[in-house]
Coordinates of C-alpha atoms and ligand atoms in Angstrom, one line a residue:
M1 CA -0.1 0.0 -0.1
Q2 CA 1.4 3.2 -1.0
T3 CA 1.2 6.0 1.8
I4 CA -0.5 9.3 1.0
K5 CA 1.6 11.7 2.7
F6 CA -0.1 14.7 4.6
L7 CA 2.1 17.1 2.5
D8 CA 4.5 15.8 -0.1
L9 CA 7.1 18.6 0.1
Q10 CA 9.5 16.5 -2.2
R11 CA 7.0 16.3 -4.9
I12 CA 6.0 20.0 -4.7
T13 CA 9.6 21.0 -4.9
A14 CA 10.2 18.6 -7.9
S15 CA 6.9 20.1 -9.7
F16 CA 9.1 23.5 -10.0
E17 CA 12.2 22.1 -11.5
P18 CA 14.4 23.1 -13.1
K19 CA 13.4 26.6 -12.2
L20 CA 14.4 26.4 -8.7
T21 CA 17.8 25.1 -9.4
T22 CA 18.2 27.7 -11.9
A23 CA 17.2 30.4 -9.4
V24 CA 19.4 29.1 -6.8
H25 CA 22.6 28.8 -8.7
K26 CA 21.9 32.3 -10.1
V27 CA 22.2 33.6 -6.4
L28 CA 25.3 31.3 -5.9
D29 CA 27.1 32.9 -8.8
S30 CA 26.1 36.3 -7.8
G31 CA 28.3 36.3 -4.7
W32 CA 25.5 38.5 -2.9
Y33 CA 23.3 36.6 -0.3
L34 CA 21.7 39.0 1.7
H35 CA 19.9 42.4 1.1
G36 CA 20.3 42.1 -2.7
Q37 CA 18.2 42.2 -5.9
E38 CA 16.2 39.0 -5.4
T39 CA 14.8 40.1 -1.9
R40 CA 14.1 43.6 -3.3
L41 CA 12.3 42.1 -6.4
F42 CA 10.5 39.6 -4.3
E43 CA 9.2 42.6 -2.0
E44 CA 7.9 44.3 -5.0
E45 CA 6.2 41.5 -6.5
F46 CA 4.7 40.2 -3.3
A47 CA 3.5 43.8 -2.5
A48 CA 1.8 43.9 -6.0
F49 CA 0.2 40.5 -5.4
C50 CA -1.4 41.5 -2.1
H51 CA -2.4 44.9 -3.6
V52 CA -0.5 46.8 -0.9
S53 CA 2.3 49.5 -1.4
E54 CA 5.0 48.1 1.2
C55 CA 6.4 44.7 1.7
I56 CA 9.4 43.9 4.1
G57 CA 11.1 40.5 3.9
V58 CA 12.0 39.0 7.2
A59 CA 13.2 35.7 8.8
N60 CA 10.0 34.0 9.6
G61 CA 6.3 34.5 10.2
L62 CA 6.9 34.9 14.0
D63 CA 9.4 37.7 13.4
A64 CA 6.7 39.3 10.8
L65 CA 3.8 39.5 13.6
Y66 CA 6.5 40.5 16.3
L67 CA 8.3 43.3 14.4
T68 CA 4.9 44.8 13.3
L69 CA 3.4 44.9 16.9
Q70 CA 6.8 46.2 18.2
A71 CA 7.0 48.9 15.5
K72 CA 3.5 49.8 16.1
K73 CA 4.0 49.9 20.0
D74 CA 7.2 52.2 19.5
L75 CA 5.4 54.6 17.0
C76 CA 2.4 55.1 19.0
S77 CA 4.0 55.0 22.4
W78 CA 1.9 51.9 23.5
N79 CA 2.6 50.9 27.2
D80 CA 4.1 47.5 28.4
G81 CA 1.2 45.1 29.1
D82 CA -1.2 47.0 26.8
E83 CA -3.7 44.4 25.5
V84 CA -3.9 43.0 21.9
I85 CA -6.8 40.6 21.1
V86 CA -6.0 37.3 19.5
P87 CA -8.3 34.2 18.7
A88 CA -8.3 31.5 21.2
M89 CA -7.7 28.9 18.3
T90 CA -4.6 29.5 16.1
F91 CA -1.0 28.4 16.0
I92 CA 0.9 29.7 19.1
A93 CA 3.1 32.2 17.0
T94 CA 0.1 34.5 16.8
A95 CA 0.0 35.0 21.0
Q96 CA 3.9 34.5 21.3
A97 CA 4.4 37.5 19.0
V98 CA 2.2 39.5 21.4
V99 CA 4.0 38.5 24.5
R100 CA 7.5 39.2 22.9
A101 CA 6.5 42.7 22.1
G102 CA 5.7 43.3 25.8
L103 CA 2.0 43.3 25.3
T104 CA -0.6 41.2 26.9
P105 CA -2.7 38.6 24.6
I106 CA -6.3 38.7 25.4
F107 CA -8.0 35.6 24.1
V108 CA -11.4 35.7 22.2
D109 CA -13.3 32.6 21.0
V110 CA -13.8 31.8 17.5
T111 CA -16.8 31.0 15.3
E112 CA -17.4 27.5 14.3
N113 CA -15.2 28.1 11.2
A114 CA -12.3 28.4 13.8
L115 CA -12.2 32.2 12.8
L116 CA -12.0 35.3 15.4
S117 CA -15.6 36.0 16.3
P118 CA -16.3 39.5 15.6
S119 CA -19.3 39.6 17.8
L120 CA -17.3 38.8 21.0
I121 CA -14.5 41.3 20.4
E122 CA -16.3 44.3 21.8
S123 CA -17.0 42.7 25.3
V124 CA -13.2 42.2 25.7
I125 CA -12.2 45.8 24.9
T126 CA -11.0 48.0 27.6
S127 CA -9.1 51.4 27.9
R128 CA -5.7 49.7 27.3
T129 CA -6.7 47.6 24.3
R130 CA -4.6 48.6 21.3
A131 CA -4.9 45.9 18.6
I132 CA -6.6 42.9 17.2
V133 CA -4.9 40.0 15.3
P134 CA -7.3 38.1 13.4
V135 CA -6.0 34.8 12.0
H136 CA -7.2 33.5 8.6
L137 CA -7.1 30.1 9.8
Y138 CA -6.7 26.9 7.5
G139 CA -6.7 29.6 4.7
Q140 CA -10.1 31.0 5.2
T141 CA -10.6 34.8 5.0
C142 CA -11.9 36.2 8.3
D143 CA -14.9 38.6 8.4
M144 CA -12.7 41.7 8.0
D145 CA -15.6 44.0 7.4
A146 CA -17.0 43.2 10.9
I147 CA -13.5 43.3 12.6
M148 CA -12.6 46.6 11.0
K149 CA -15.9 48.1 11.9
V150 CA -15.2 47.4 15.7
A151 CA -11.6 48.4 15.1
D152 CA -12.6 51.9 13.7
K153 CA -15.2 52.3 16.4
Y154 CA -12.4 52.1 19.3
G155 CA -9.2 53.1 17.2
L156 CA -7.6 49.9 17.2
F157 CA -4.8 48.7 14.9
V158 CA -5.5 45.4 12.8
L159 CA -2.8 43.1 12.0
E160 CA -3.9 40.2 9.9
D161 CA -2.1 37.0 10.6
A162 CA -2.2 35.7 6.9
A163 CA 0.5 32.9 7.6
Q164 CA -2.0 30.2 6.2
A165 CA -3.6 32.6 3.6
H166 CA -1.3 33.5 0.9
G167 CA -3.5 34.5 -2.1
G168 CA -6.7 34.4 -0.2
R169 CA -9.7 36.7 -1.2
V170 CA -12.8 38.1 0.3
E171 CA -15.5 35.9 -1.2
G172 CA -16.8 37.4 -4.5
H173 CA -14.4 40.3 -4.4
T174 CA -11.2 40.8 -5.8
Q175 CA -9.3 42.1 -2.5
R176 CA -6.6 40.2 -1.2
V177 CA -5.8 38.8 2.3
G178 CA -3.1 41.0 3.3
S179 CA -4.7 44.3 2.1
L180 CA -7.7 44.0 4.5
G181 CA -6.3 45.4 7.7
H182 CA -3.7 47.9 8.5
A183 CA -1.0 45.4 8.0
A184 CA -0.5 41.7 7.7
A185 CA 2.2 39.1 8.7
F186 CA 3.0 36.0 6.3
S187 CA 5.1 33.1 7.0
F188 CA 7.0 31.4 4.0
Y189 CA 7.7 28.0 6.2
P190 CA 8.2 25.4 3.6
G191 CA 4.7 23.9 4.5
K192 CA 2.8 27.1 3.7
N193 CA 0.8 27.7 0.4
L194 CA 3.7 29.7 -0.4
G195 CA 6.5 28.0 1.1
A196 CA 10.4 28.8 0.9
L197 CA 13.1 25.9 1.3
G198 CA 13.6 27.0 4.8
D199 CA 12.5 29.9 6.9
G200 CA 11.0 33.1 5.7
G201 CA 8.3 35.8 6.2
A202 CA 7.1 39.3 5.2
V203 CA 5.3 42.0 6.5
V204 CA 2.9 43.9 4.1
S205 CA 1.0 47.2 4.6
H206 CA -0.3 50.3 3.0
D207 CA 1.3 52.3 5.9
K208 CA 4.9 53.8 4.8
I209 CA 5.7 55.0 8.1
L210 CA 5.1 51.5 10.0
A211 CA 6.7 49.7 7.1
E212 CA 9.8 51.8 7.5
R213 CA 9.9 51.2 11.2
V214 CA 9.6 47.5 10.7
R215 CA 12.4 47.5 8.2
S216 CA 14.7 49.3 10.5
L217 CA 13.9 47.2 13.4
A218 CA 14.6 44.1 11.2
N219 CA 18.1 45.8 10.5
Y220 CA 19.5 46.5 14.0
G221 CA 17.3 49.4 14.2
A222 CA 19.1 51.1 11.5
K223 CA 17.8 53.0 8.3
E224 CA 21.3 53.3 7.0
K225 CA 24.4 51.5 7.8
Y226 CA 26.0 52.1 11.2
N227 CA 23.4 54.4 12.2
H228 CA 21.4 52.8 14.9
E229 CA 18.3 54.7 15.8
Y230 CA 16.5 51.9 18.0
A231 CA 17.5 48.6 19.8
G232 CA 16.2 46.3 16.9
C233 CA 17.1 42.8 16.0
N234 CA 18.4 40.9 12.9
S235 CA 15.6 39.4 10.8
R236 CA 16.3 39.0 7.1
L237 CA 14.6 37.1 4.1
D238 CA 17.8 35.8 2.6
E239 CA 18.5 36.1 -1.1
I240 CA 18.3 32.1 -2.0
Q241 CA 14.8 32.0 -0.4
A242 CA 13.8 35.2 -2.1
A243 CA 14.9 33.8 -5.4
I244 CA 12.9 30.3 -4.6
L245 CA 9.7 32.4 -3.4
R246 CA 9.8 34.4 -6.8
V247 CA 9.4 31.3 -8.6
K248 CA 6.8 29.9 -6.6
L249 CA 4.8 32.9 -6.5
F250 CA 4.3 33.0 -10.1
R251 CA 2.3 29.8 -9.9
L252 CA 0.6 30.6 -6.4
D253 CA -2.8 31.2 -7.8
A254 CA -3.1 28.3 -10.0
D255 CA -1.8 26.0 -7.0
N256 CA -4.7 27.7 -4.8
D257 CA -7.2 26.8 -7.6
K258 CA -5.8 23.1 -7.5
R259 CA -6.3 23.1 -3.7
R260 CA -9.9 24.7 -4.2
Q261 CA -10.7 22.0 -6.9
I262 CA -9.7 19.2 -4.3
A263 CA -11.6 20.7 -1.5
D264 CA -14.6 21.0 -3.6
L265 CA -14.5 17.0 -4.4
Y266 CA -13.7 16.6 -0.7
R267 CA -16.8 18.5 0.3
K268 CA -19.0 17.0 -2.5
I269 CA -18.2 13.4 -2.1
I270 CA -17.5 12.9 1.6
T271 CA -20.9 12.1 2.7
N272 CA -20.1 10.2 5.7
P273 CA -22.5 11.6 8.4
A274 CA -19.9 11.2 11.0
V275 CA -17.6 13.7 9.5
K276 CA -18.2 17.4 9.0
C277 CA -16.4 19.7 6.5
L278 CA -16.3 23.6 6.7
Q279 CA -18.2 25.5 3.9
H280 CA -16.3 28.8 4.0
D281 CA -14.3 29.8 1.1
S282 CA -10.7 29.2 1.4
V283 CA -7.3 28.9 -0.3
Y284 CA -7.1 25.5 1.7
H285 CA -3.8 25.6 3.5
I286 CA -5.5 22.9 5.4
F287 CA -8.6 20.9 4.9
P288 CA -10.1 20.2 8.3
V289 CA -12.7 17.8 9.2
F290 CA -14.5 17.5 12.4
T291 CA -15.7 14.2 14.0
A292 CA -16.7 13.2 17.4
N293 CA -14.0 10.4 18.0
R294 CA -11.0 11.8 16.3
E295 CA -8.7 9.1 17.3
A296 CA -10.7 6.5 15.9
L297 CA -10.9 8.2 12.5
H298 CA -7.2 8.9 12.5
Q299 CA -6.6 5.3 13.3
H300 CA -8.8 4.1 10.3
L301 CA -7.0 6.5 7.9
T302 CA -3.6 5.4 9.0
E303 CA -4.6 1.8 8.5
H304 CA -5.6 3.0 4.8
G305 CA -2.2 4.4 4.4
I306 CA -3.4 8.1 4.7
Q307 CA -1.4 10.7 7.1
T308 CA -3.4 13.2 8.9
L309 CA -2.5 15.9 11.5
V310 CA -4.3 17.8 14.0
H311 CA -4.5 21.7 13.8
Y312 CA -4.4 22.3 16.8
P313 CA -4.6 19.8 19.6
L314 CA -4.7 22.6 22.4
A315 CA -6.5 26.1 22.2
I316 CA -4.2 28.9 23.0
H317 CA -5.4 29.3 26.6
E318 CA -4.7 25.8 27.2
Q319 CA -1.0 26.1 26.2
P320 CA 1.4 26.1 29.3
C321 CA 3.1 29.2 28.1
M322 CA 0.0 31.1 28.1
Q323 CA -1.2 30.3 31.7
D324 CA -0.1 34.0 33.0
Y325 CA -2.8 35.4 30.6
V326 CA -5.7 33.4 31.3
V327 CA -8.4 35.6 33.0
P328 CA -10.2 33.3 35.9
G329 CA -13.6 32.6 35.0
T330 CA -13.3 32.8 31.0
S331 CA -13.8 30.0 28.8
F332 CA -13.4 29.3 25.0
P333 CA -15.8 26.5 24.4
M334 CA -15.6 26.7 20.5
A335 CA -12.0 26.8 20.5
V336 CA -11.7 23.8 22.7
K337 CA -14.3 22.0 20.7
I338 CA -12.4 22.4 17.7
A339 CA -9.2 21.4 19.6
R340 CA -10.8 18.0 20.4
T341 CA -12.6 17.2 17.1
E342 CA -10.4 18.6 14.4
L343 CA -8.3 16.2 12.0
S344 CA -6.6 17.5 8.8
L345 CA -6.7 15.8 5.6
P346 CA -3.9 15.8 3.0
I347 CA -4.4 18.6 0.4
S348 CA -1.8 20.1 -1.7
P349 CA -1.5 21.2 -5.5
V350 CA 0.5 18.0 -6.2
M351 CA -2.2 15.4 -5.1
T352 CA -3.0 12.9 -8.0
D353 CA -6.8 12.3 -8.7
D354 CA -6.3 8.6 -7.5
E355 CA -5.0 10.0 -4.3
V356 CA -7.9 12.3 -3.8
S357 CA -10.2 9.5 -4.3
A358 CA -8.5 7.0 -1.9
V359 CA -8.8 9.8 0.6
I360 CA -12.6 10.1 0.1
N361 CA -13.3 6.5 -0.1
A362 CA -11.4 5.9 3.2
V363 CA -13.1 8.6 5.0
N364 CA -16.5 7.4 3.6
S365 CA -15.8 4.0 4.9
Y366 CA -15.3 5.0 8.3
T367 CA -17.7 4.0 10.8
P368 CA -17.9 5.5 14.4
L369 CA -17.7 2.8 17.1
Ligands
PLP401 C1 3.2 29.2 10.4 C2 2.4 30.0 11.3 C3 3.1 31.3 11.8 C4 4.4 31.4 12.0 O1 5.3 31.3 11.2 P1 6.8 30.7 11.1 O2 7.4 31.1 10.0 O3 6.8 29.5 11.4 O4 7.4 31.6 12.2 C5 2.1 32.3 12.3 N1 0.9 32.2 12.7 C6 0.3 31.2 11.9 C7 -1.3 31.2 12.0 C8 1.0 30.0 11.3 O5 0.2 29.2 10.8

């Protein structure tokens, strides 16, 4: 029996050849490995792709989130401990970036789609609330209209965590994820829809002043060489990764379409009443299903040679590192429900029709005990 991998990165990389090898060799031969032409061009191309004016390549997605919050904190003189609203269901980086910037994460429960619930935001806003970080989880686009409405009403900064949603759109519109808030953070971790062959990240925004501060913070607090205005850090997207990302960006929309086609088949042909899919429009970084006895479904799929993962087994307020920020008496039932029942099926632009059918058949043949 052939194993169907959760994500076949080897096959994804091979599908871009020989372009990746050519791009890497070009950088090798250039003798210029950081802060060069490839990074500058990628920044331009990715900004245009996201329909924004500014893009800063950084070392990873966590840095993209952290640097944006730190830049905004510095520019607007936020105090240590000021509050930033994050969803209770996301990857840990969203909340850790807040803590790293000396700010306090305030958890808000999610909708059944695992997206920050706009109607719950207002109830946690205090005089110390400064920002909201909606996460386009699994590749779905958050209800940004509703979130921006609350943000405008209270003068809050909105940072999209777009690490799972490169190329995503507002359903029925041309607007892209990354252009819907005041700034957005992307990760180019190899498994993302736009993935490097190593670490990478980017901040995008319409805000020139914010972008300039992020760029400077990521460069030891210097706008020009050896003149360090702030205590910054070193966070760079390197030339080899930028060259690789330029090759892959060119095909991102087509790759996302392929993911959508597979998701449409999953949704249409998975008819097992014990397994629930989401209906929300998405670029399908992840295809989550929900089932009462997740371990049994995982076991069943493993026996059929299908790899699955869980995104994510703990809600953010359940993570050991976040216990200082859990307000007594609060609960996040939807985030917890998702953490207990979610299972992610294989999905990627390089899956074959046979693999897609095998996944569907295996899910449909599952009978809960
Ligand atoms: C991947 C991811 C990040 C962090 O990206 P890294 O590049 O791994 O630091 C942040 N937020 C979300 C939602 C992610 O999925």
